[in-house]
Amino acid sequence: MSFPSLAGKTVAVTGATGGIGFAMASRFAQEGASVILGGRNESKLKDALHKIQAVKPWPKLGTPPQHHALHIDVRQLSGWNNLVDRHQIDVLVNCAGESQKSLLVRIGEPAVENMIQCNLLSAIWGCRAVGKQMIPRREGCIINVSSLLAHRAAIGTSIYAATKAGQLGLTTALSQELGTYGIRVNAIVPGYIETDMTQGLRKDDLTAKIPLKRFGTADEVADAAAFLAKNAYANNCILNLDGGLSAV
Ligand SMILES: NC(=O)c1ccc[n+]([C@@H]2O[C@H](COP(=O)([O-])OP(=O)(O)OC[C@H]3O[C@@H](n4cnc5c(N)ncnc54)[C@H](OP(=O)(O)O)[C@@H]3O)[C@@H](O)[C@H]2O)c1
């Protein structure tokens, strides 16, 4: 099913207290959707909800959107069950994630497990819980936020890269399993985006390799999410957004 307009739809975004997730939540609110902001930090969530409630939707709406904050640790199945018990979701964006900056042999076992749970198991739980909820309605859209490192892993990113590649496998399998029910499953594959996650990287060296000679913005990623949510034929659409870095 297509959502040419997102007005009146309910969009859940995890990692909504972070750079890309918050930009997506803002964009969906501008498009007239009611947004469920998923986050694990109460004070950040409160702040994000306050800002989203101030967003003015573009379309003139009879009923104003109702935004909500949802406390969720995406690693825990209970948080996902809570989401679907409380809300009927039209679009799910799996955006929560953590990064890695060390060699595999130097990482402790709990940190390895945490990264897999946070970046991959979370998306599996989310797709499963929300997919089950969407099947009887025969419509919906799920967007997984992967990474260019899924294809172009670098030293110090082994587990992160494996989880982001796993998200792409998940997306492709589910675009078929859920696609037969009219539920579209897509992924965004960002390169380097200006957020807290990329603070501290050697920006000059990286920028020099990017054909467009800059990092992307969170708003540019949010624009891709709006496209995927609205386009009726986007299913297994694996959307690179990397300034051309995937080409070099
Ligand atoms: N920035 C980039 O260059 C880039 C490139 C490719 C892909 N990505 C992907 O884009 C997504 C968003 O990244 P970002 O750049 O916006 O990073 P960010 O600003 O650090 O935001 C990450 C978000 O994920 C949340 N989160 C982490 N673990 C969680 C958990 N267990 N339960 C619930 N929420 C959790 C964080 O919550 P707290 O605020 O509580 O920590 C935060 O809201 C990530 O999946 C990342 O891998 C980013």
Coordinates of C-alpha atoms in Angstrom, one line a residue, residues 99-107 149 152-161 192 201-202 206 209:
S99 CA 28.8 2.5 16.9
Q100 CA 32.1 0.7 17.4
K101 CA 35.6 2.0 17.3
S102 CA 37.9 -0.9 18.3
L103 CA 39.4 -4.1 17.1
L104 CA 37.4 -7.3 17.6
V105 CA 40.1 -9.0 19.7
R106 CA 40.1 -6.0 22.1
I107 CA 36.3 -6.0 22.7
L149 CA 29.9 0.0 6.5
R152 CA 32.5 -1.2 3.0
A153 CA 33.6 -2.3 6.5
A154 CA 36.8 -0.8 7.9
I155 CA 39.2 -1.6 10.6
G156 CA 37.6 -1.3 14.0
T157 CA 34.0 -1.8 12.7
S158 CA 33.7 -5.6 12.5
I159 CA 30.6 -6.1 14.7
Y160 CA 28.9 -2.9 13.7
A161 CA 29.4 -3.8 10.0
Y192 CA 28.9 9.6 6.9
L201 CA 36.2 10.9 13.4
R202 CA 39.0 12.2 11.3
L206 CA 37.0 11.1 5.2
K209 CA 37.3 10.6 -0.2

